[in-house]
CSV table of C-alpha atoms in Angstrom, one decimal:
chain,number,residue,atom,x,y,z
A,200,MET,CA,2.3,37.4,-8.0
A,201,SER,CA,6.2,36.6,-6.1
A,202,ASP,CA,8.6,34.0,-7.9
A,203,VAL,CA,7.8,31.4,-6.2
A,204,ALA,CA,4.3,31.8,-6.0
A,205,SER,CA,4.5,32.0,-10.0
A,206,ARG,CA,6.6,29.1,-10.4
A,207,GLU,CA,4.6,27.6,-8.6
A,208,TYR,CA,1.5,28.4,-10.2
A,209,GLU,CA,3.1,27.2,-13.5
A,210,LEU,CA,4.2,23.6,-12.2
A,211,THR,CA,0.3,22.8,-11.0
A,212,GLY,CA,-0.8,23.9,-14.4
A,213,ALA,CA,-4.4,22.9,-13.5
A,214,GLU,CA,-5.9,26.0,-15.2
A,215,THR,CA,-4.0,25.9,-18.1
A,216,GLY,CA,-4.4,24.1,-21.1
A,217,ALA,CA,-0.7,22.8,-21.0
A,218,ALA,CA,-2.3,20.6,-18.5
A,219,GLU,CA,-3.5,18.4,-20.7
A,220,ALA,CA,-0.7,18.0,-22.9
A,221,VAL,CA,1.9,18.3,-20.4
A,222,SER,CA,2.4,16.4,-17.2
A,223,PHE,CA,3.8,18.5,-14.5
A,224,ALA,CA,4.7,15.7,-12.0
A,225,SER,CA,7.9,14.6,-10.6
A,226,VAL,CA,9.6,10.9,-10.4
A,227,SER,CA,8.5,11.4,-6.5
A,228,ASP,CA,4.6,12.1,-6.9
A,229,TYR,CA,4.9,9.0,-9.0
A,230,ILE,CA,6.4,7.6,-6.2
A,231,ALA,CA,4.1,9.0,-3.5
A,232,LEU,CA,1.1,8.2,-5.8
A,233,LEU,CA,2.1,3.9,-5.1
A,234,LYS,CA,1.7,4.7,-1.3
A,235,PRO,CA,5.3,3.8,0.0
A,236,ARG,CA,4.6,3.4,3.7
A,237,VAL,CA,1.2,1.0,2.6
A,238,MET,CA,3.8,-0.7,0.2
A,239,SER,CA,6.4,-1.2,2.6
A,240,LEU,CA,3.8,-3.1,5.3
A,241,VAL,CA,2.3,-5.1,2.4
A,242,VAL,CA,6.0,-6.3,1.1
A,243,PHE,CA,6.5,-7.3,4.7
A,244,THR,CA,3.5,-9.3,5.4
A,245,ALA,CA,3.8,-10.9,2.0
A,246,LEU,CA,7.4,-11.6,2.6
A,247,VAL,CA,6.0,-13.6,6.0
A,248,GLY,CA,3.9,-15.5,3.7
A,249,ILE,CA,6.9,-16.8,1.0
A,250,VAL,CA,8.9,-17.6,3.7
A,251,ARG,CA,6.2,-19.3,5.8
A,252,ALA,CA,4.8,-20.9,3.2
A,253,PRO,CA,6.0,-25.0,3.2
A,254,ALA,CA,7.7,-24.9,-0.5
A,255,ASP,CA,11.5,-24.2,-1.5
A,256,VAL,CA,11.1,-21.4,-3.8
A,257,HIS,CA,14.0,-20.0,-5.8
A,258,PRO,CA,15.2,-16.6,-4.3
A,259,VAL,CA,15.1,-14.7,-7.9
A,260,ILE,CA,11.5,-16.0,-8.3
A,261,ALA,CA,10.4,-15.2,-4.4
A,262,PHE,CA,12.1,-11.5,-5.5
A,263,THR,CA,9.6,-11.3,-8.5
A,264,ALA,CA,6.4,-12.2,-6.5
A,265,LEU,CA,7.4,-9.7,-3.6
A,266,LEU,CA,8.4,-7.4,-6.7
A,267,CYS,CA,4.9,-7.8,-8.4
A,268,ILE,CA,2.8,-8.0,-5.1
A,269,ALA,CA,4.9,-4.9,-4.2
A,270,ILE,CA,3.9,-2.7,-7.5
A,271,GLY,CA,-0.2,-4.4,-7.8
A,272,ALA,CA,-0.1,-3.0,-3.5
A,273,GLY,CA,1.3,0.4,-5.3
A,274,ALA,CA,-0.7,0.4,-8.2
A,275,SER,CA,-4.2,0.2,-6.0
A,276,GLY,CA,-2.8,3.1,-4.0
A,277,ALA,CA,-2.4,4.9,-7.3
A,278,LEU,CA,-6.2,4.2,-8.3
A,279,ASN,CA,-7.4,5.4,-4.7
A,280,MET,CA,-5.8,8.5,-5.0
A,281,TRP,CA,-7.2,8.9,-8.8
A,282,TRP,CA,-10.7,8.4,-7.4
A,283,ASP,CA,-10.5,10.0,-3.8
A,284,ALA,CA,-8.8,13.5,-5.4
A,285,ASP,CA,-11.8,15.0,-4.0
A,286,ILE,CA,-12.1,14.5,-0.8
A,287,ASP,CA,-8.4,14.1,-0.1
A,288,ALA,CA,-8.6,17.7,-0.7
A,289,LEU,CA,-10.7,18.0,1.7
A,290,MET,CA,-9.0,16.5,4.9
A,291,THR,CA,-5.5,17.5,6.1
A,292,ARG,CA,-3.7,14.5,6.6
A,293,THR,CA,-4.1,13.7,2.1
A,294,ARG,CA,-4.7,17.0,0.9
A,295,ALA,CA,-1.1,17.5,-0.1
A,296,ARG,CA,-1.5,14.1,-1.8
A,297,PRO,CA,-0.2,14.9,-5.9
A,298,VAL,CA,-3.8,14.6,-7.4
A,299,PRO,CA,-5.6,17.0,-5.1
A,300,ALA,CA,-2.2,19.3,-4.5
A,301,GLY,CA,-1.9,19.5,-8.1
A,302,ARG,CA,0.8,17.8,-9.3
A,303,VAL,CA,0.1,14.5,-11.6
A,304,THR,CA,-3.7,15.2,-13.0
A,305,PRO,CA,-6.6,12.4,-12.7
A,306,ARG,CA,-6.1,11.2,-16.2
A,307,GLU,CA,-2.6,10.5,-15.5
A,308,ALA,CA,-2.8,8.7,-11.9
A,309,LEU,CA,-5.7,6.5,-13.5
A,310,ALA,CA,-3.5,5.8,-16.2
A,311,PHE,CA,-0.2,5.0,-13.9
A,312,GLY,CA,-2.7,3.3,-11.3
A,313,MET,CA,-4.0,0.7,-14.4
A,314,THR,CA,-0.9,-0.1,-16.1
A,315,LEU,CA,0.9,-1.2,-13.0
A,316,SER,CA,-2.1,-3.3,-11.8
A,317,VAL,CA,-2.6,-4.9,-15.6
A,318,GLY,CA,1.4,-4.9,-16.0
A,319,SER,CA,2.0,-7.1,-12.0
A,320,VAL,CA,-0.7,-9.2,-12.2
A,321,ILE,CA,0.2,-10.3,-15.7
A,322,VAL,CA,3.8,-10.5,-14.7
A,323,LEU,CA,3.0,-12.8,-11.5
A,324,GLY,CA,1.0,-15.1,-13.5
A,325,LEU,CA,4.3,-15.7,-16.4
A,326,LEU,CA,6.7,-15.8,-14.0
A,327,VAL,CA,5.5,-17.3,-10.8
A,328,ASN,CA,1.7,-18.6,-10.9
A,329,VAL,CA,-1.7,-18.0,-12.0
A,330,LEU,CA,-3.1,-18.4,-8.2
A,331,ALA,CA,-0.7,-16.4,-7.0
A,332,ALA,CA,-1.7,-13.3,-10.3
A,333,ALA,CA,-5.3,-14.1,-9.6
A,334,LEU,CA,-5.3,-13.4,-5.5
A,335,LEU,CA,-3.2,-10.3,-6.5
A,336,ALA,CA,-6.0,-9.3,-9.2
A,337,PHE,CA,-8.9,-9.9,-6.6
A,338,THR,CA,-6.9,-7.6,-4.1
A,339,ILE,CA,-6.9,-4.5,-6.3
A,340,PHE,CA,-9.9,-5.0,-7.2
A,341,PHE,CA,-10.8,-5.1,-3.6
A,342,TYR,CA,-9.5,-2.0,-2.5
A,343,ALA,CA,-9.6,-0.5,-5.6
A,344,VAL,CA,-13.4,-0.9,-6.4
A,345,VAL,CA,-14.9,-2.9,-3.8
A,346,TYR,CA,-13.3,-0.5,-1.0
A,347,THR,CA,-12.5,3.0,-2.2
A,348,MET,CA,-15.6,3.1,-5.1
A,349,TRP,CA,-18.3,1.5,-2.7
A,350,LEU,CA,-17.9,0.8,0.0
A,351,LYS,CA,-15.9,3.9,2.0
A,352,ARG,CA,-18.2,6.4,1.2
A,353,SER,CA,-21.1,4.4,1.5
A,354,THR,CA,-20.8,2.5,5.0
A,355,PRO,CA,-19.1,2.9,8.4
A,356,GLN,CA,-18.6,-0.8,8.1
A,357,ASN,CA,-15.8,0.5,5.2
A,358,ILE,CA,-12.4,-0.6,6.8
A,359,VAL,CA,-13.8,-3.4,8.5
A,360,ILE,CA,-14.9,-5.0,4.9
A,361,GLY,CA,-12.2,-2.9,3.1
A,362,GLY,CA,-9.8,-4.1,5.5
A,363,ALA,CA,-9.8,-7.7,3.9
A,364,ALA,CA,-7.3,-5.9,1.0
A,365,GLY,CA,-4.5,-5.0,3.1
A,366,ALA,CA,-4.8,-8.7,4.6
A,367,PHE,CA,-4.8,-10.5,1.4
A,368,PRO,CA,-0.5,-9.9,0.7
A,369,PRO,CA,0.4,-12.7,3.1
A,370,MET,CA,-2.0,-15.0,1.3
A,371,VAL,CA,-0.6,-13.9,-2.0
A,372,GLY,CA,3.1,-14.5,-0.9
A,373,TRP,CA,1.8,-17.7,0.5
A,374,ALA,CA,0.5,-19.1,-2.9
A,375,ALA,CA,3.1,-17.4,-4.9
A,376,ALA,CA,5.8,-19.8,-3.4
A,377,SER,CA,3.7,-23.1,-2.7
A,378,GLY,CA,0.8,-22.9,-4.9
A,379,GLY,CA,-1.6,-23.0,-2.9
A,380,ILE,CA,-3.7,-21.8,0.2
A,381,GLY,CA,-2.9,-23.4,3.5
A,382,LEU,CA,-4.9,-23.2,7.1
A,383,GLU,CA,-1.2,-20.5,8.1
A,384,SER,CA,-2.1,-18.2,5.3
A,385,VAL,CA,-5.5,-17.5,6.7
A,386,LEU,CA,-4.5,-16.9,10.2
A,387,LEU,CA,-2.4,-14.6,8.7
A,388,PHE,CA,-5.1,-13.0,6.6
A,389,LEU,CA,-7.2,-13.3,9.6
A,390,ILE,CA,-4.9,-11.9,12.0
A,391,ILE,CA,-4.1,-8.6,9.5
A,392,PHE,CA,-8.0,-8.4,9.0
A,393,PHE,CA,-9.2,-8.1,12.4
A,394,TRP,CA,-5.8,-5.5,13.1
A,395,THR,CA,-7.2,-3.5,11.0
A,396,PRO,CA,-10.8,-2.0,12.9
A,397,PRO,CA,-8.3,-1.1,16.3
A,398,HIS,CA,-6.0,0.6,14.0
A,399,PHE,CA,-7.8,2.5,11.6
A,400,TRP,CA,-10.5,3.5,14.2
A,401,ALA,CA,-8.2,5.1,16.8
A,402,LEU,CA,-6.7,7.2,13.7
A,403,ALA,CA,-10.1,8.2,13.2
A,404,LEU,CA,-11.2,8.8,16.7
A,405,TYR,CA,-8.7,12.0,16.8
A,406,LYS,CA,-9.5,12.7,13.4
A,407,SER,CA,-12.3,12.6,12.9
A,408,GLY,CA,-13.6,16.4,12.2
A,409,ASP,CA,-11.2,15.6,8.7
A,410,TYR,CA,-13.5,12.9,7.9
A,411,ALA,CA,-16.7,14.5,8.8
A,412,ARG,CA,-15.7,17.2,6.3
A,413,ALA,CA,-15.1,15.2,3.2
A,414,GLY,CA,-18.5,13.2,4.4
A,415,VAL,CA,-16.7,9.6,4.8
A,416,PRO,CA,-19.0,7.4,6.8
A,417,MET,CA,-16.3,6.4,9.3
A,418,LEU,CA,-17.8,5.0,12.4
A,419,PRO,CA,-16.5,8.1,14.8
A,420,VAL,CA,-18.7,10.7,12.2
A,421,VAL,CA,-21.5,8.6,12.0
A,422,ALA,CA,-22.1,6.4,15.6
A,423,GLY,CA,-19.8,8.4,17.7
A,424,ALA,CA,-16.7,8.2,19.5
A,425,SER,CA,-18.1,6.2,22.8
A,426,GLU,CA,-19.5,3.9,19.8
A,427,THR,CA,-16.0,3.7,18.3
A,428,ARG,CA,-14.4,3.0,21.6
A,429,ARG,CA,-16.7,0.2,22.1
A,430,GLN,CA,-15.9,-1.6,19.0
A,431,ILE,CA,-12.4,-0.6,18.4
A,432,LEU,CA,-12.3,-2.6,22.6
A,433,LEU,CA,-14.5,-5.6,21.0
A,434,TYR,CA,-12.2,-6.1,17.9
A,435,THR,CA,-8.8,-5.8,19.9
A,436,LEU,CA,-10.7,-9.1,21.9
A,437,ILE,CA,-10.9,-11.1,19.0
A,438,LEU,CA,-7.3,-9.8,17.5
A,439,VAL,CA,-5.3,-10.9,20.3
A,440,PRO,CA,-6.3,-14.4,20.9
A,441,LEU,CA,-6.4,-14.6,17.5
A,442,ALA,CA,-3.1,-13.5,17.2
A,443,ILE,CA,-1.3,-15.7,19.6
A,444,SER,CA,-3.7,-19.0,17.6
A,445,PRO,CA,-0.3,-20.0,15.3
A,446,PHE,CA,1.6,-20.7,18.8
A,447,ALA,CA,-1.6,-22.6,20.6
A,448,LEU,CA,-2.2,-24.7,16.9
A,449,GLY,CA,1.9,-25.6,17.0
A,450,MET,CA,2.0,-23.6,14.1
A,451,ALA,CA,4.5,-20.9,15.4
A,452,GLY,CA,7.7,-21.2,18.0
A,453,LEU,CA,7.9,-20.4,22.2
A,454,ALA,CA,9.2,-16.7,21.0
A,455,TYR,CA,6.8,-15.9,18.8
A,456,GLY,CA,4.4,-16.9,21.9
A,457,THR,CA,6.1,-15.0,24.4
A,458,VAL,CA,5.7,-11.9,22.1
A,459,SER,CA,2.3,-12.6,20.8
A,460,ILE,CA,1.3,-12.6,24.4
A,461,LEU,CA,2.9,-10.0,25.7
A,462,SER,CA,2.5,-7.5,23.0
A,463,GLY,CA,-1.2,-8.3,23.0
A,464,SER,CA,-1.3,-7.7,26.6
A,465,ILE,CA,-0.1,-4.2,25.9
A,466,MET,CA,-2.0,-4.2,22.5
A,467,LEU,CA,-5.3,-5.1,24.8
A,468,ALA,CA,-4.2,-2.8,27.8
A,469,LEU,CA,-4.4,0.1,25.2
A,470,ALA,CA,-7.5,-0.6,23.9
A,471,VAL,CA,-8.9,-0.4,27.0
A,472,GLN,CA,-7.8,3.1,28.0
A,473,VAL,CA,-8.9,4.3,24.8
A,474,TYR,CA,-12.7,2.8,25.9
A,475,ARG,CA,-11.9,4.2,29.7
A,476,ARG,CA,-10.5,8.2,28.5
A,477,ARG,CA,-13.2,9.6,26.7
A,478,GLU,CA,-12.9,13.6,26.4
A,479,GLY,CA,-10.4,15.8,26.5
A,480,ALA,CA,-6.6,15.7,25.9
A,481,MET,CA,-6.0,12.8,27.8
A,482,ALA,CA,-8.8,10.8,24.8
A,483,ASP,CA,-6.7,11.9,22.1
A,484,ALA,CA,-3.4,10.7,23.6
A,485,ALA,CA,-4.4,7.4,24.4
A,486,ALA,CA,-6.5,6.7,20.2
A,487,LYS,CA,-2.5,8.1,19.0
A,488,ARG,CA,-1.0,5.5,21.6
A,489,LEU,CA,-3.0,2.6,20.3
A,490,PHE,CA,-2.5,4.0,17.0
A,491,ALA,CA,0.9,3.8,17.3
A,492,PHE,CA,1.2,0.9,19.1
A,493,SER,CA,-1.1,-0.7,16.7
A,494,ILE,CA,1.6,-0.8,13.9
A,495,LEU,CA,4.5,-2.1,16.2
A,496,TYR,CA,2.2,-4.6,17.1
A,497,LEU,CA,1.7,-6.1,13.9
A,498,PHE,CA,5.4,-5.5,12.9
A,499,LEU,CA,6.6,-7.7,15.8
A,500,LEU,CA,4.3,-10.5,15.4
A,501,PHE,CA,5.2,-10.6,11.8
A,502,ALA,CA,8.9,-10.1,12.8
A,503,VAL,CA,9.1,-13.0,15.1
A,504,LEU,CA,7.2,-15.3,12.5
A,505,LEU,CA,9.9,-14.6,10.1
A,506,ILE,CA,13.1,-14.4,12.0
A,507,GLU,CA,11.4,-17.9,13.5
A,508,THR,CA,11.6,-19.8,10.4
A,509,VAL,CA,15.0,-18.2,8.5
A,510,GLN,CA,16.4,-19.7,11.8
A,511,SER,CA,14.9,-23.0,11.5
A,512,PRO,CA,17.5,-25.7,11.0
A,513,THR,CA,14.5,-27.2,8.3
A,514,TRP,CA,14.8,-23.4,6.0
A,515,LEU,CA,18.6,-23.2,5.9
A,516,GLY,CA,18.8,-26.6,4.4
A,517,LEU,CA,20.8,-28.4,8.0
B,260,MET,CA,11.2,27.4,-46.7
B,261,PRO,CA,11.8,29.7,-44.1
B,262,ASP,CA,15.9,30.3,-43.3
B,263,LYS,CA,17.6,29.8,-40.0
B,264,GLU,CA,18.0,33.4,-39.1
B,265,SER,CA,14.4,34.4,-39.2
B,266,GLU,CA,13.4,31.7,-37.5
B,267,LYS,CA,15.7,32.8,-34.1
B,268,GLY,CA,14.3,36.0,-34.1
B,269,ARG,CA,10.5,34.9,-33.7
B,270,GLU,CA,8.8,34.4,-30.4
B,271,PRO,CA,8.2,30.6,-29.5
B,272,THR,CA,4.7,29.0,-30.6
B,273,GLY,CA,2.7,26.3,-28.6
B,274,ILE,CA,3.7,25.1,-25.4
B,275,VAL,CA,6.8,26.6,-24.1
B,276,LEU,CA,8.6,24.3,-20.8
B,277,THR,CA,10.5,26.0,-18.0
B,278,PRO,CA,13.7,24.9,-17.0
B,279,GLU,CA,11.8,23.1,-13.8
B,280,GLN,CA,9.9,21.7,-16.3
B,281,LYS,CA,12.3,20.3,-18.6
B,282,ARG,CA,14.0,18.7,-16.0
B,283,ARG,CA,11.1,17.1,-14.2
B,284,ARG,CA,10.4,15.5,-17.8
B,285,ARG,CA,13.9,14.2,-18.0
B,286,SER,CA,13.9,12.4,-14.9
B,287,ARG,CA,11.0,11.2,-15.2
B,288,SER,CA,12.5,9.5,-18.9
B,289,VAL,CA,15.4,8.9,-16.9
B,290,ALA,CA,13.5,7.0,-14.4
B,291,ILE,CA,10.9,4.8,-17.0
B,292,ALA,CA,14.3,3.5,-18.7
B,293,LEU,CA,15.6,2.8,-15.6
B,294,VAL,CA,12.4,0.7,-15.3
B,295,LEU,CA,12.0,-0.8,-18.6
B,296,GLY,CA,15.8,-1.7,-18.2
B,297,GLY,CA,15.3,-3.4,-14.9
B,298,LEU,CA,12.4,-5.5,-16.4
B,299,CYS,CA,14.8,-6.6,-19.2
B,300,LEU,CA,17.3,-7.9,-16.7
B,301,LEU,CA,14.7,-9.6,-14.5
B,302,PHE,CA,12.8,-11.5,-17.7
B,303,TYR,CA,16.6,-12.5,-18.2
B,304,ILE,CA,17.4,-13.7,-15.0
B,305,VAL,CA,14.0,-15.6,-14.2
B,306,THR,CA,14.2,-17.5,-17.8
B,307,ILE,CA,18.0,-18.8,-16.9
B,308,VAL,CA,16.4,-19.8,-13.6
B,309,LYS,CA,13.3,-21.4,-14.9
B,310,LEU,CA,15.2,-23.0,-18.0
B,311,GLY,CA,18.7,-23.6,-15.5
B,312,PRO,CA,20.7,-26.4,-17.2
B,313,ASN,CA,18.4,-26.6,-20.4
B,314,VAL,CA,19.2,-23.4,-21.2
B,315,LEU,CA,21.9,-24.8,-23.3
B,316,ASN,CA,20.3,-27.8,-24.4
B,317,ARG,CA,19.2,-27.5,-27.8
B,318,PRO,CA,19.6,-29.3,-31.1
B,319,LEU,CA,21.9,-27.8,-33.6
């Protein structure tokens, strides 16, 4: 055995008795358990919820709320990795994650996820407000139990219903700032909720082999690529007008209206491309383009809402 | 009680960590310390923010 291989074996420790007694994880492994990229989207959308809420909130309280929401989201990611380690090991996209790679034991991931879940909810409840804490607790429960443990392996509608977990953060942020739930926070929830299926199914279209190998009943695996393309188009047809509605209802300004119409048109055009190009490299390329643009699309919508709010004289106290 | 000289020559028993494992354990300990310190600071600042000027208003 080479030095490198020998060291990796020692560090993995999965087959040694020491694995249970000594942790082999580095700090970066624990950070990876928090799914930092997902967390960054959660923080961003929650920030928009805090800023858009019709209430004055002290910056320190807003920061505390954001921190708790971020930690809560990370905790649910850790619980997801604990539960899904078996299927993560079978998929190219996920097999390098800390638990399937053997750098973190399942027990460590579970303890880490539970500690952060309970801690983030309690701190949010004590330092900010109880409604926000209750919503955060529900979000963690929904992602870790309803989506991860139940829906993911049992229905092709897994990411449709499970998408609600990713859609809650702006509502939690809104509740943290205002102590209530407004119509606009529901709209923000719905935008992310209807954005999730086209986003994930675009990914699933060109990663369907991965999901099939792991036995995850994603829509392309169960219903086929053709039906998935149709569903992507249908959800995009609902999503685009929904994303324009804050402008149409007078909740957002002209900048948001312009961006939501333009970027929505691109999103729709890409969804049509995915629907029409069904075979070969062109089909994969179309799905990859839609997946990549969907991230930019959601970012643009929320970024413009944020900029419009922080630039308004009312928000600046002028 | 065995003297220190005879202990030195003996092979260590139980779990022996490699230098890399020790380094990782140390970095985890530092990270936990930083998080705990950060939490203390956060609770302190939020207390001041929530109490505001009343933080000094108490009967002597």
